[in-house]
Amino acid sequence: MLLLKADKTDIIDACFKTEDEALLILKADKSELINSYSKTEDDSLLLLEADKTELIDTYSKSEDDALLLLKADKLNQLIHILRQKMILFYY
């Protein structure tokens, strides 16, 4: 009788152990699917991020030139105004 009881508990423990292992494998597979990208997905996401920062942080050469010309023009106007005021001040 004790041998039969021992066999039943061994069978029950074995069933629980295999079920637990199966559940752990399923859980591991889900977390791997959720938390990971393929290498190509990673690369494309990095490229998209790089493209956004390049678009935000850069001007074209013609835009740079135009901005520098505007700055130079404002500086020339300021110098001209200051010279006129200095001339008026001395007279």
Coordinates of C-alpha atoms in Angstrom, one line a residue:
M1 CA 0.0 0.0 0.0
L2 CA 2.8 2.4 0.8
L3 CA 4.5 1.6 -2.5
L4 CA 1.3 2.5 -4.3
K5 CA 1.0 5.8 -2.4
A6 CA 4.6 6.6 -3.2
D7 CA 4.1 5.9 -6.9
K8 CA 1.0 8.2 -7.0
T9 CA 2.9 11.1 -5.4
D10 CA 5.8 10.5 -7.8
I11 CA 3.4 10.7 -10.7
I12 CA 1.7 13.8 -9.3
D13 CA 5.1 15.5 -8.7
A14 CA 6.3 14.6 -12.1
C15 CA 3.2 16.1 -13.7
F16 CA 3.5 19.3 -11.8
K17 CA 7.2 19.5 -12.6
T18 CA 6.6 19.1 -16.4
E19 CA 3.7 21.6 -16.2
D20 CA 5.8 24.1 -14.4
E21 CA 8.6 23.7 -16.9
A22 CA 6.2 24.1 -19.8
L23 CA 4.8 27.3 -18.2
L24 CA 8.2 28.7 -17.6
I25 CA 9.2 28.0 -21.2
L26 CA 6.0 29.7 -22.5
K27 CA 6.6 32.7 -20.2
A28 CA 10.2 33.0 -21.4
D29 CA 9.1 32.8 -25.0
K30 CA 6.6 35.6 -24.5
S31 CA 9.1 37.9 -22.8
E32 CA 11.6 37.3 -25.5
L33 CA 9.0 38.2 -28.2
I34 CA 7.9 41.3 -26.3
N35 CA 11.3 42.7 -25.3
S36 CA 13.3 42.1 -28.4
Y37 CA 13.7 43.4 -32.0
S38 CA 15.5 41.8 -34.8
K39 CA 18.8 43.2 -35.9
T40 CA 17.2 44.8 -39.0
E41 CA 14.5 46.4 -36.9
D42 CA 17.2 47.8 -34.5
D43 CA 19.2 49.1 -37.5
S44 CA 16.1 50.7 -39.1
L45 CA 15.0 52.3 -35.8
L46 CA 18.5 53.8 -35.3
L47 CA 18.5 55.1 -38.8
L48 CA 15.2 56.8 -38.3
E49 CA 16.4 58.4 -35.1
A50 CA 19.6 59.6 -36.8
D51 CA 17.5 61.0 -39.7
K52 CA 15.3 63.0 -37.3
T53 CA 18.3 64.6 -35.5
E54 CA 20.0 65.4 -38.8
L55 CA 16.8 67.1 -40.0
I56 CA 16.4 69.1 -36.8
D57 CA 20.0 70.2 -36.3
T58 CA 21.2 71.1 -39.7
Y59 CA 20.7 73.8 -42.3
S60 CA 21.6 73.5 -46.0
K61 CA 24.6 75.4 -47.2
S62 CA 22.4 78.0 -48.9
E63 CA 20.5 78.5 -45.7
D64 CA 23.7 79.0 -43.8
D65 CA 24.9 81.5 -46.4
A66 CA 21.7 83.4 -46.2
L67 CA 21.7 83.6 -42.4
L68 CA 25.3 84.8 -42.5
L69 CA 24.5 87.5 -45.1
L70 CA 21.6 88.7 -42.9
K71 CA 23.8 88.8 -39.9
A72 CA 26.5 90.7 -41.9
D73 CA 23.9 93.1 -43.3
K74 CA 22.6 93.8 -39.8
L75 CA 26.1 94.4 -38.5
N76 CA 26.8 96.8 -41.4
Q77 CA 23.6 98.7 -40.7
L78 CA 24.6 98.9 -37.0
I79 CA 28.1 100.2 -37.9
H80 CA 26.6 102.8 -40.3
I81 CA 24.1 104.0 -37.6
L82 CA 26.9 104.2 -35.0
R83 CA 29.1 106.2 -37.4
Q84 CA 26.3 108.6 -38.1
K85 CA 25.7 109.1 -34.4
M86 CA 29.4 109.7 -33.8
I87 CA 29.6 112.2 -36.6
L88 CA 26.5 114.0 -35.1
F89 CA 28.1 113.8 -31.6
Y90 CA 31.3 115.5 -32.8
Y91 CA 29.6 118.3 -34.6

